[in-house]
Amino acid sequence: MPTEIPSLHAAFDNKFKIGAAVHTKLLHAEGEFITKHYNSITAENQMKFEELQPEEGRYTFEAADEIVDFAVGKGIGVRGHTLVWHNQTPEWVFQNASGAPASRELLLSRLKEHIDTVVGRYKGQIYAWDVVNEAIEDKSDLVMRDTPWLQLLGEDYLLQAFQMAHEADAEALLFYNDYNETDPIKREKIYNLVRSLLEKGAPVHGIGMQGHWNIHGPSIEEIRLAIERYASLNVQLHITELDLSVFQFEDRRTDLTAPTAEMAELQERRFEEIFQLFREYESSITSVTFWGAADNYTWLDHFPVRGRKNWPFVFDQHLQPKESFWRIIKG
Ligand code: HAH
C-alpha cells in the first residue's frame, strides 16, 4: 500500500503558516497540490509594481485578483509582495512629464495612490504586506541602498510607505523584507533601520527574512543570532522566500542533471536543522514561505546562473515529497 502523504502545513498548524510563492499558471495546473500542502501563498511576481501599474493610472489586477480569489476560496492566507522596491518598478514612477526626475511631492503622491489602490483593493484579504523590500545596501561601508526612492525622497520614504499602507488597511501586518539577513554586518543595519522606524512610531509589525540560503551556509548559529536580534525588537518574524540552493553562490557549474548524493544529503540535514530552529522560535516566527512550491520550477533555475537547474525545495520535480519533507515534518 502506498504511504499516505501528510499535509505539510498541517505538521506546523499550531506553530506557523507554511507558504509557497506562486503564479496563476501554477494555481491552474496544481491547485490541489498547493491547497493540500500550503496555507499561505505569495505572488512571486504578479503583485510587483510593474505588474500592477505598468503605466500611470493603468492598473492590471487580473492575475493578482485570481491569486487572492483562489486563496480566499480555499481559506488560505495571502502575503502581499511588494509595494516599494528598486526592481520591477517601472521608469515612469520616478520621472515627471518631461522625463526629468520626479519631484518629492510628485513621487510621494504616486506612492500614496499606488498603496491606497493596491492595499485598499485587498483590504481584509491579505494578512501581511512586504511594504519595503531590500532597502539596505550589501556593501559594508554604506547603510541605505542607493535607489531612486532614496535619491528622490530621502530616508523618510520608508516611514511614509509604512504609514500609507497602515492607512489603507489597519489590520494588515506590515513587514520590512530583506536578503543576506543573517550576515552580521547587514543584520545590524536591518536591525537599526527597523528600530529607528519603530522609534519614529512607524507601523512596522515584522521583519521578513528572505532565507535565500544554500546547503553550506549560513550556519545554524548565524541564522539563530539573526532571529534573536530581530525578535528582540518585539516584532513578528516571517521567513518569506526560503530556498536551499544546492550550489554555493560562486559555483558556476551547469552540467548537473540531478543533485549529487552529497548535495542531497547536505540538503536533508540542513532542512531538518533549519526547521528545528524555526520550531524553537515559534513564538516569534508566524509564517514560513518557500520561494516556490516544488523543484519543477524555481527562480534559481535562472539566478545567479542562467539555465542552471536547481532543486531547492522539499518536493521534487514531480511534486513528490523528498527525504527533506519527511525530516521537517517529524519535528
Ligand atoms: C528576491 N531578491 C526578491 O525579493 C523576489 O521578489 C524575487 O522574486 C527573487 C528574489 C533576492 C535577491 C538576491 O537573493 C540576490 C541579489 C538580489 C536579490
mmCIF file of C-alpha atoms and ligand atoms in Angstrom:
data_model
loop_
_atom_site.group_PDB
_atom_site.id
_atom_site.type_symbol
_atom_site.label_atom_id
_atom_site.label_comp_id
_atom_site.label_asym_id
_atom_site.label_seq_id
_atom_site.Cartn_x
_atom_site.Cartn_y
_atom_site.Cartn_z
ATOM 1 C CA MET A 1 0.000 0.000 0.000
ATOM 2 C CA PRO A 2 1.479 3.404 -0.883
ATOM 3 C CA THR A 3 2.090 5.598 2.153
ATOM 4 C CA GLU A 4 -0.387 8.379 2.620
ATOM 5 C CA ILE A 5 1.410 11.706 2.210
ATOM 6 C CA PRO A 6 0.564 14.014 5.088
ATOM 7 C CA SER A 7 -0.110 17.713 4.563
ATOM 8 C CA LEU A 8 2.991 19.877 5.009
ATOM 9 C CA HIS A 9 1.198 22.817 6.572
ATOM 10 C CA ALA A 10 -0.761 20.558 8.934
ATOM 11 C CA ALA A 11 2.535 19.490 10.504
ATOM 12 C CA PHE A 12 3.025 23.110 11.602
ATOM 13 C CA ASP A 13 -0.598 24.095 12.171
ATOM 14 C CA ASN A 14 -0.284 25.370 15.724
ATOM 15 C CA LYS A 15 3.141 26.911 15.071
ATOM 16 C CA PHE A 16 3.354 28.994 11.899
ATOM 17 C CA LYS A 17 1.849 29.201 8.438
ATOM 18 C CA ILE A 18 3.603 27.355 5.607
ATOM 19 C CA GLY A 19 3.598 29.270 2.356
ATOM 20 C CA ALA A 20 4.629 28.989 -1.283
ATOM 21 C CA ALA A 21 5.399 31.619 -3.903
ATOM 22 C CA VAL A 22 3.036 31.019 -6.818
ATOM 23 C CA HIS A 23 1.841 32.347 -10.149
ATOM 24 C CA THR A 24 -1.575 31.934 -11.753
ATOM 25 C CA LYS A 25 -0.438 29.142 -14.132
ATOM 26 C CA LEU A 26 0.733 27.045 -11.209
ATOM 27 C CA LEU A 27 -2.591 27.507 -9.428
ATOM 28 C CA HIS A 28 -4.394 26.290 -12.575
ATOM 29 C CA ALA A 29 -2.133 23.279 -13.060
ATOM 30 C CA GLU A 30 -1.503 22.259 -9.454
ATOM 31 C CA GLY A 31 -4.172 23.914 -7.333
ATOM 32 C CA GLU A 32 -4.887 20.750 -5.397
ATOM 33 C CA PHE A 33 -1.236 20.191 -4.507
ATOM 34 C CA ILE A 34 -0.925 23.804 -3.339
ATOM 35 C CA THR A 35 -4.084 23.602 -1.248
ATOM 36 C CA LYS A 36 -3.057 20.352 0.383
ATOM 37 C CA HIS A 37 0.389 21.477 1.500
ATOM 38 C CA TYR A 38 0.325 25.253 1.882
ATOM 39 C CA ASN A 39 -1.878 27.571 3.936
ATOM 40 C CA SER A 40 -0.314 30.797 2.716
ATOM 41 C CA ILE A 41 0.565 31.940 -0.791
ATOM 42 C CA THR A 42 2.522 34.859 -2.208
ATOM 43 C CA ALA A 43 2.594 36.086 -5.779
ATOM 44 C CA GLU A 44 6.181 35.549 -6.894
ATOM 45 C CA ASN A 45 5.856 38.421 -9.388
ATOM 46 C CA GLN A 46 2.233 39.244 -10.050
ATOM 47 C CA MET A 47 1.821 41.876 -7.299
ATOM 48 C CA LYS A 48 5.019 43.766 -8.059
ATOM 49 C CA PHE A 49 4.680 47.417 -9.085
ATOM 50 C CA GLU A 50 5.397 46.832 -12.803
ATOM 51 C CA GLU A 51 2.792 44.066 -12.909
ATOM 52 C CA LEU A 52 0.053 46.063 -11.162
ATOM 53 C CA GLN A 53 0.594 49.528 -12.651
ATOM 54 C CA PRO A 54 2.728 49.291 -15.811
ATOM 55 C CA GLU A 55 1.657 52.775 -16.866
ATOM 56 C CA GLU A 56 0.472 55.620 -14.701
ATOM 57 C CA GLY A 57 -3.150 55.064 -13.741
ATOM 58 C CA ARG A 58 -3.479 51.827 -15.775
ATOM 59 C CA TYR A 59 -3.864 49.025 -13.266
ATOM 60 C CA THR A 60 -3.717 45.369 -14.311
ATOM 61 C CA PHE A 61 -5.197 43.353 -11.479
ATOM 62 C CA GLU A 62 -6.338 40.189 -13.322
ATOM 63 C CA ALA A 63 -3.560 37.884 -12.127
ATOM 64 C CA ALA A 64 -3.389 39.329 -8.614
ATOM 65 C CA ASP A 65 -7.179 39.054 -8.292
ATOM 66 C CA GLU A 66 -7.033 35.415 -9.356
ATOM 67 C CA ILE A 67 -4.433 34.614 -6.734
ATOM 68 C CA VAL A 68 -6.403 36.352 -3.984
ATOM 69 C CA ASP A 69 -9.708 34.774 -5.107
ATOM 70 C CA PHE A 70 -8.096 31.321 -5.154
ATOM 71 C CA ALA A 71 -6.756 31.811 -1.632
ATOM 72 C CA VAL A 72 -9.967 33.243 -0.213
ATOM 73 C CA GLY A 73 -11.960 30.415 -1.809
ATOM 74 C CA LYS A 74 -9.732 27.786 -0.204
ATOM 75 C CA GLY A 75 -9.287 29.503 3.148
ATOM 76 C CA ILE A 76 -5.590 30.118 2.505
ATOM 77 C CA GLY A 77 -3.801 33.298 3.630
ATOM 78 C CA VAL A 78 -2.059 35.701 1.235
ATOM 79 C CA ARG A 79 1.229 37.558 1.818
ATOM 80 C CA GLY A 80 1.483 40.629 -0.391
ATOM 81 C CA HIS A 81 4.826 41.207 -2.135
ATOM 82 C CA THR A 82 5.823 44.049 -2.569
ATOM 83 C CA LEU A 83 4.984 47.772 -2.513
ATOM 84 C CA VAL A 84 8.304 49.636 -2.511
ATOM 85 C CA TRP A 85 11.335 48.099 -4.226
ATOM 86 C CA HIS A 86 14.108 49.240 -6.585
ATOM 87 C CA ASN A 87 13.496 46.352 -9.033
ATOM 88 C CA GLN A 88 10.479 45.515 -11.184
ATOM 89 C CA THR A 89 9.237 49.074 -10.761
ATOM 90 C CA PRO A 90 8.567 50.995 -13.978
ATOM 91 C CA GLU A 91 10.683 54.006 -15.003
ATOM 92 C CA TRP A 92 7.665 56.302 -15.221
ATOM 93 C CA VAL A 93 7.255 56.184 -11.453
ATOM 94 C CA PHE A 94 10.451 58.187 -10.981
ATOM 95 C CA GLN A 95 10.023 60.651 -13.855
ATOM 96 C CA ASN A 96 7.925 63.743 -14.433
ATOM 97 C CA ALA A 97 6.039 64.515 -17.669
ATOM 98 C CA SER A 98 9.204 65.769 -19.372
ATOM 99 C CA GLY A 99 11.255 62.728 -18.406
ATOM 100 C CA ALA A 100 13.244 64.544 -15.722
ATOM 101 C CA PRO A 101 13.472 63.107 -12.184
ATOM 102 C CA ALA A 102 10.135 63.396 -10.373
ATOM 103 C CA SER A 103 9.863 65.912 -7.524
ATOM 104 C CA ARG A 104 9.476 64.619 -3.971
ATOM 105 C CA GLU A 105 5.891 65.797 -3.979
ATOM 106 C CA LEU A 106 5.017 64.002 -7.228
ATOM 107 C CA LEU A 107 6.670 60.739 -6.208
ATOM 108 C CA LEU A 108 5.018 60.786 -2.773
ATOM 109 C CA SER A 109 1.603 61.334 -4.331
ATOM 110 C CA ARG A 110 2.181 58.415 -6.742
ATOM 111 C CA LEU A 111 3.328 56.205 -3.899
ATOM 112 C CA LYS A 112 0.224 57.069 -1.910
ATOM 113 C CA GLU A 113 -2.033 56.476 -4.878
ATOM 114 C CA HIS A 114 -0.445 53.084 -5.614
ATOM 115 C CA ILE A 115 -0.558 51.922 -1.997
ATOM 116 C CA ASP A 116 -4.131 53.154 -1.461
ATOM 117 C CA THR A 117 -5.315 51.405 -4.608
ATOM 118 C CA VAL A 118 -3.464 48.120 -4.160
ATOM 119 C CA VAL A 119 -3.635 47.647 -0.387
ATOM 120 C CA GLY A 120 -7.183 49.029 -0.344
ATOM 121 C CA ARG A 121 -8.323 46.596 -3.049
ATOM 122 C CA TYR A 122 -7.297 43.570 -0.973
ATOM 123 C CA LYS A 123 -8.143 45.022 2.438
ATOM 124 C CA GLY A 124 -9.000 42.179 4.798
ATOM 125 C CA GLN A 125 -7.767 39.551 2.301
ATOM 126 C CA ILE A 126 -4.007 39.961 2.628
ATOM 127 C CA TYR A 127 -2.749 39.242 6.135
ATOM 128 C CA ALA A 128 0.755 40.660 5.635
ATOM 129 C CA TRP A 129 2.454 43.023 3.191
ATOM 130 C CA ASP A 130 6.139 43.378 2.367
ATOM 131 C CA VAL A 131 5.879 47.169 2.396
ATOM 132 C CA VAL A 132 9.552 47.812 1.664
ATOM 133 C CA ASN A 133 11.864 45.266 0.064
ATOM 134 C CA GLU A 134 15.678 45.345 0.163
ATOM 135 C CA ALA A 135 16.332 48.970 1.180
ATOM 136 C CA ILE A 136 19.672 48.129 2.839
ATOM 137 C CA GLU A 137 22.982 48.141 0.963
ATOM 138 C CA ASP A 138 25.106 44.959 0.926
ATOM 139 C CA LYS A 139 28.499 46.707 0.876
ATOM 140 C CA SER A 140 29.635 47.124 4.425
ATOM 141 C CA ASP A 141 30.553 50.828 4.291
ATOM 142 C CA LEU A 142 27.093 52.002 3.187
ATOM 143 C CA VAL A 143 23.788 51.690 5.018
ATOM 144 C CA MET A 144 20.901 52.601 2.734
ATOM 145 C CA ARG A 145 20.797 51.140 -0.780
ATOM 146 C CA ASP A 146 21.180 53.882 -3.398
ATOM 147 C CA THR A 147 17.845 53.702 -5.242
ATOM 148 C CA PRO A 148 15.554 56.235 -6.932
ATOM 149 C CA TRP A 149 13.321 56.043 -3.834
ATOM 150 C CA LEU A 150 16.215 57.191 -1.638
ATOM 151 C CA GLN A 151 17.501 59.751 -4.133
ATOM 152 C CA LEU A 152 14.139 61.416 -4.685
ATOM 153 C CA LEU A 153 12.501 61.063 -1.256
ATOM 154 C CA GLY A 154 15.371 60.741 1.221
ATOM 155 C CA GLU A 155 15.429 58.164 4.028
ATOM 156 C CA ASP A 156 11.985 59.225 5.087
ATOM 157 C CA TYR A 157 10.434 57.120 2.296
ATOM 158 C CA LEU A 158 10.219 54.057 4.493
ATOM 159 C CA LEU A 159 8.251 55.814 7.236
ATOM 160 C CA GLN A 160 5.961 57.310 4.599
ATOM 161 C CA ALA A 161 5.319 53.946 2.940
ATOM 162 C CA PHE A 162 4.523 52.171 6.218
ATOM 163 C CA GLN A 163 2.135 54.955 7.259
ATOM 164 C CA MET A 164 0.366 54.864 3.886
ATOM 165 C CA ALA A 165 -0.015 51.082 3.993
ATOM 166 C CA HIS A 166 -1.394 51.239 7.531
ATOM 167 C CA GLU A 167 -3.921 53.870 6.490
ATOM 168 C CA ALA A 168 -5.054 51.670 3.612
ATOM 169 C CA ASP A 169 -5.522 48.522 5.754
ATOM 170 C CA ALA A 170 -5.140 48.889 9.508
ATOM 171 C CA GLU A 171 -5.459 45.115 10.026
ATOM 172 C CA ALA A 172 -2.684 44.015 7.676
ATOM 173 C CA LEU A 173 0.675 43.159 9.224
ATOM 174 C CA LEU A 174 3.394 45.318 7.685
ATOM 175 C CA PHE A 175 6.878 43.954 7.040
ATOM 176 C CA TYR A 176 10.353 45.141 6.165
ATOM 177 C CA ASN A 177 11.833 42.346 3.987
ATOM 178 C CA ASP A 178 15.470 41.700 3.008
ATOM 179 C CA TYR A 179 18.084 39.095 1.991
ATOM 180 C CA ASN A 180 21.588 38.363 3.357
ATOM 181 C CA GLU A 181 19.704 38.986 6.581
ATOM 182 C CA THR A 182 21.971 36.656 8.579
ATOM 183 C CA ASP A 183 25.198 38.435 7.571
ATOM 184 C CA PRO A 184 26.331 40.057 10.849
ATOM 185 C CA ILE A 185 27.026 43.487 9.315
ATOM 186 C CA LYS A 186 23.856 43.622 7.224
ATOM 187 C CA ARG A 187 21.897 42.143 10.128
ATOM 188 C CA GLU A 188 22.843 45.098 12.332
ATOM 189 C CA LYS A 189 21.927 47.568 9.588
ATOM 190 C CA ILE A 190 18.490 45.958 9.216
ATOM 191 C CA TYR A 191 18.067 45.878 12.996
ATOM 192 C CA ASN A 192 18.988 49.577 13.315
ATOM 193 C CA LEU A 193 16.724 50.578 10.444
ATOM 194 C CA VAL A 194 13.678 48.819 11.861
ATOM 195 C CA ARG A 195 14.464 50.013 15.368
ATOM 196 C CA SER A 196 14.611 53.614 14.208
ATOM 197 C CA LEU A 197 11.367 53.204 12.264
ATOM 198 C CA LEU A 198 9.703 51.857 15.413
ATOM 199 C CA GLU A 199 11.115 54.761 17.444
ATOM 200 C CA LYS A 200 9.525 57.157 14.968
ATOM 201 C CA GLY A 201 6.201 55.407 15.534
ATOM 202 C CA ALA A 202 6.095 53.680 12.144
ATOM 203 C CA PRO A 203 3.539 50.843 11.943
ATOM 204 C CA VAL A 204 6.116 48.097 11.319
ATOM 205 C CA HIS A 205 4.871 44.759 12.611
ATOM 206 C CA GLY A 206 7.512 42.408 11.384
ATOM 207 C CA ILE A 207 10.787 41.629 9.681
ATOM 208 C CA GLY A 208 10.841 39.352 6.659
ATOM 209 C CA MET A 209 13.941 37.183 6.478
ATOM 210 C CA GLN A 210 14.035 36.081 2.849
ATOM 211 C CA GLY A 211 16.018 32.907 3.534
ATOM 212 C CA HIS A 212 17.743 32.503 0.156
ATOM 213 C CA TRP A 213 20.272 30.120 1.652
ATOM 214 C CA ASN A 214 22.236 27.149 0.352
ATOM 215 C CA ILE A 215 23.298 23.710 1.533
ATOM 216 C CA HIS A 216 26.558 25.065 3.009
ATOM 217 C CA GLY A 217 25.514 28.287 4.674
ATOM 218 C CA PRO A 218 24.674 30.399 6.514
ATOM 219 C CA SER A 219 25.369 28.360 9.640
ATOM 220 C CA ILE A 220 22.558 27.495 12.038
ATOM 221 C CA GLU A 221 24.301 29.721 14.581
ATOM 222 C CA GLU A 222 24.243 32.712 12.207
ATOM 223 C CA ILE A 223 20.565 32.146 11.494
ATOM 224 C CA ARG A 224 19.866 31.835 15.224
ATOM 225 C CA LEU A 225 21.678 35.090 16.018
ATOM 226 C CA ALA A 226 19.701 36.927 13.331
ATOM 227 C CA ILE A 227 16.388 35.542 14.616
ATOM 228 C CA GLU A 228 17.266 36.543 18.176
ATOM 229 C CA ARG A 229 18.390 40.016 17.182
ATOM 230 C CA TYR A 230 15.285 40.779 15.127
ATOM 231 C CA ALA A 231 12.942 39.176 17.671
ATOM 232 C CA SER A 232 14.425 41.417 20.364
ATOM 233 C CA LEU A 233 12.587 44.300 18.672
ATOM 234 C CA ASN A 234 9.318 42.590 19.661
ATOM 235 C CA VAL A 235 8.178 42.273 16.071
ATOM 236 C CA GLN A 236 6.948 39.153 14.303
ATOM 237 C CA LEU A 237 9.318 37.268 12.048
ATOM 238 C CA HIS A 238 8.334 35.788 8.730
ATOM 239 C CA ILE A 239 10.657 33.623 6.695
ATOM 240 C CA THR A 240 9.496 34.977 3.363
ATOM 241 C CA GLU A 241 11.434 33.406 0.476
ATOM 242 C CA LEU A 242 13.019 30.198 1.701
ATOM 243 C CA ASP A 243 15.050 28.056 -0.682
ATOM 244 C CA LEU A 244 18.176 25.964 -0.106
ATOM 245 C CA SER A 245 20.241 26.097 -3.283
ATOM 246 C CA VAL A 246 22.376 23.002 -3.893
ATOM 247 C CA PHE A 247 25.105 25.337 -5.196
ATOM 248 C CA GLN A 248 27.259 27.837 -3.368
ATOM 249 C CA PHE A 249 26.765 31.306 -4.834
ATOM 250 C CA GLU A 250 30.229 31.257 -6.502
ATOM 251 C CA ASP A 251 29.696 27.773 -8.009
ATOM 252 C CA ARG A 252 29.195 28.208 -11.759
ATOM 253 C CA ARG A 253 28.796 24.506 -12.773
ATOM 254 C CA THR A 254 25.998 23.923 -15.274
ATOM 255 C CA ASP A 255 26.488 20.233 -16.092
ATOM 256 C CA LEU A 256 24.371 18.581 -13.391
ATOM 257 C CA THR A 257 21.052 16.953 -14.283
ATOM 258 C CA ALA A 258 20.289 15.965 -10.685
ATOM 259 C CA PRO A 259 21.736 16.859 -7.287
ATOM 260 C CA THR A 260 24.715 14.696 -6.317
ATOM 261 C CA ALA A 261 24.280 12.284 -3.404
ATOM 262 C CA GLU A 262 26.383 14.612 -1.288
ATOM 263 C CA MET A 263 24.209 17.619 -2.167
ATOM 264 C CA ALA A 264 21.024 15.714 -1.390
ATOM 265 C CA GLU A 265 22.339 14.564 1.964
ATOM 266 C CA LEU A 266 23.531 18.024 2.974
ATOM 267 C CA GLN A 267 20.202 19.499 1.944
ATOM 268 C CA GLU A 268 18.278 16.978 4.037
ATOM 269 C CA ARG A 269 20.407 17.663 7.088
ATOM 270 C CA ARG A 270 20.129 21.430 6.625
ATOM 271 C CA PHE A 271 16.357 21.390 6.139
ATOM 272 C CA GLU A 272 15.999 19.314 9.298
ATOM 273 C CA GLU A 273 18.208 21.649 11.357
ATOM 274 C CA ILE A 274 16.637 24.809 9.977
ATOM 275 C CA PHE A 275 13.069 23.714 10.725
ATOM 276 C CA GLN A 276 14.173 22.529 14.156
ATOM 277 C CA LEU A 277 15.457 26.053 14.719
ATOM 278 C CA PHE A 278 12.221 27.600 13.424
ATOM 279 C CA ARG A 279 10.299 25.440 15.884
ATOM 280 C CA GLU A 280 12.500 26.724 18.716
ATOM 281 C CA TYR A 281 11.458 30.258 17.821
ATOM 282 C CA GLU A 282 7.820 29.560 17.055
ATOM 283 C CA SER A 283 6.729 32.310 19.454
ATOM 284 C CA SER A 284 8.347 34.888 17.111
ATOM 285 C CA ILE A 285 8.083 33.154 13.728
ATOM 286 C CA THR A 286 4.499 33.233 12.488
ATOM 287 C CA SER A 287 4.919 32.310 8.818
ATOM 288 C CA VAL A 288 7.452 30.387 6.695
ATOM 289 C CA THR A 289 7.158 30.758 2.916
ATOM 290 C CA PHE A 290 9.165 28.843 0.315
ATOM 291 C CA TRP A 291 10.039 30.855 -2.810
ATOM 292 C CA GLY A 292 8.305 28.284 -4.973
ATOM 293 C CA ALA A 293 6.284 25.124 -4.342
ATOM 294 C CA ALA A 294 8.354 22.199 -5.740
ATOM 295 C CA ASP A 295 11.595 21.546 -7.640
ATOM 296 C CA ASN A 296 9.872 21.646 -11.042
ATOM 297 C CA TYR A 297 10.265 25.424 -11.002
ATOM 298 C CA THR A 298 12.414 27.895 -9.073
ATOM 299 C CA TRP A 299 13.814 31.352 -9.860
ATOM 300 C CA LEU A 300 17.201 29.726 -9.042
ATOM 301 C CA ASP A 301 16.978 27.914 -12.417
ATOM 302 C CA HIS A 302 17.910 31.335 -13.826
ATOM 303 C CA PHE A 303 19.773 33.035 -10.989
ATOM 304 C CA PRO A 304 22.661 33.623 -10.496
ATOM 305 C CA VAL A 305 23.492 31.349 -13.467
ATOM 306 C CA ARG A 306 21.038 31.396 -16.359
ATOM 307 C CA GLY A 307 19.684 27.994 -17.366
ATOM 308 C CA ARG A 308 21.255 26.044 -14.500
ATOM 309 C CA LYS A 309 18.710 23.715 -12.903
ATOM 310 C CA ASN A 310 18.405 23.847 -9.119
ATOM 311 C CA TRP A 311 16.497 21.686 -6.607
ATOM 312 C CA PRO A 312 15.967 23.867 -3.537
ATOM 313 C CA PHE A 313 12.685 22.614 -2.022
ATOM 314 C CA VAL A 314 11.204 19.697 -0.063
ATOM 315 C CA PHE A 315 9.075 18.465 -3.009
ATOM 316 C CA ASP A 316 10.758 17.091 -6.134
ATOM 317 C CA GLN A 317 10.107 17.878 -9.803
ATOM 318 C CA HIS A 318 7.098 15.557 -9.800
ATOM 319 C CA LEU A 319 5.668 17.189 -6.663
ATOM 320 C CA GLN A 320 6.589 14.139 -4.615
ATOM 321 C CA PRO A 321 7.977 14.581 -1.096
ATOM 322 C CA LYS A 322 11.763 14.371 -0.860
ATOM 323 C CA GLU A 323 13.547 12.925 2.172
ATOM 324 C CA SER A 324 13.751 16.540 3.417
ATOM 325 C CA PHE A 325 9.943 16.648 3.609
ATOM 326 C CA TRP A 326 9.848 13.685 5.991
ATOM 327 C CA ARG A 327 12.659 15.173 8.091
ATOM 328 C CA ILE A 328 10.971 18.552 8.581
ATOM 329 C CA ILE A 329 7.503 17.270 9.406
ATOM 330 C CA LYS A 330 8.894 14.900 12.071
ATOM 331 C CA GLY A 331 9.798 17.697 14.424
HETATM 332 C C1 HAH B 1 14.311 38.348 -4.100
HETATM 333 N N1 HAH B 1 15.525 39.075 -4.176
HETATM 334 C C2 HAH B 1 13.079 39.221 -4.319
HETATM 335 O O1 HAH B 1 12.594 39.711 -3.089
HETATM 336 C C3 HAH B 1 11.946 38.486 -5.023
HETATM 337 O O2 HAH B 1 10.924 39.416 -5.314
HETATM 338 C C4 HAH B 1 12.416 37.850 -6.312
HETATM 339 O O3 HAH B 1 11.338 37.154 -6.940
HETATM 340 C C5 HAH B 1 13.550 36.947 -6.039
HETATM 341 C C6 HAH B 1 14.394 37.204 -5.016
HETATM 342 C C7 HAH B 1 16.674 38.374 -3.713
HETATM 343 C C8 HAH B 1 17.992 38.804 -4.239
HETATM 344 C C9 HAH B 1 19.088 38.022 -4.024
HETATM 345 O O4 HAH B 1 18.954 36.893 -3.305
HETATM 346 C C10 HAH B 1 20.338 38.375 -4.501
HETATM 347 C C11 HAH B 1 20.501 39.531 -5.233
HETATM 348 C C12 HAH B 1 19.432 40.302 -5.468
HETATM 349 C C13 HAH B 1 18.173 39.948 -4.981
#
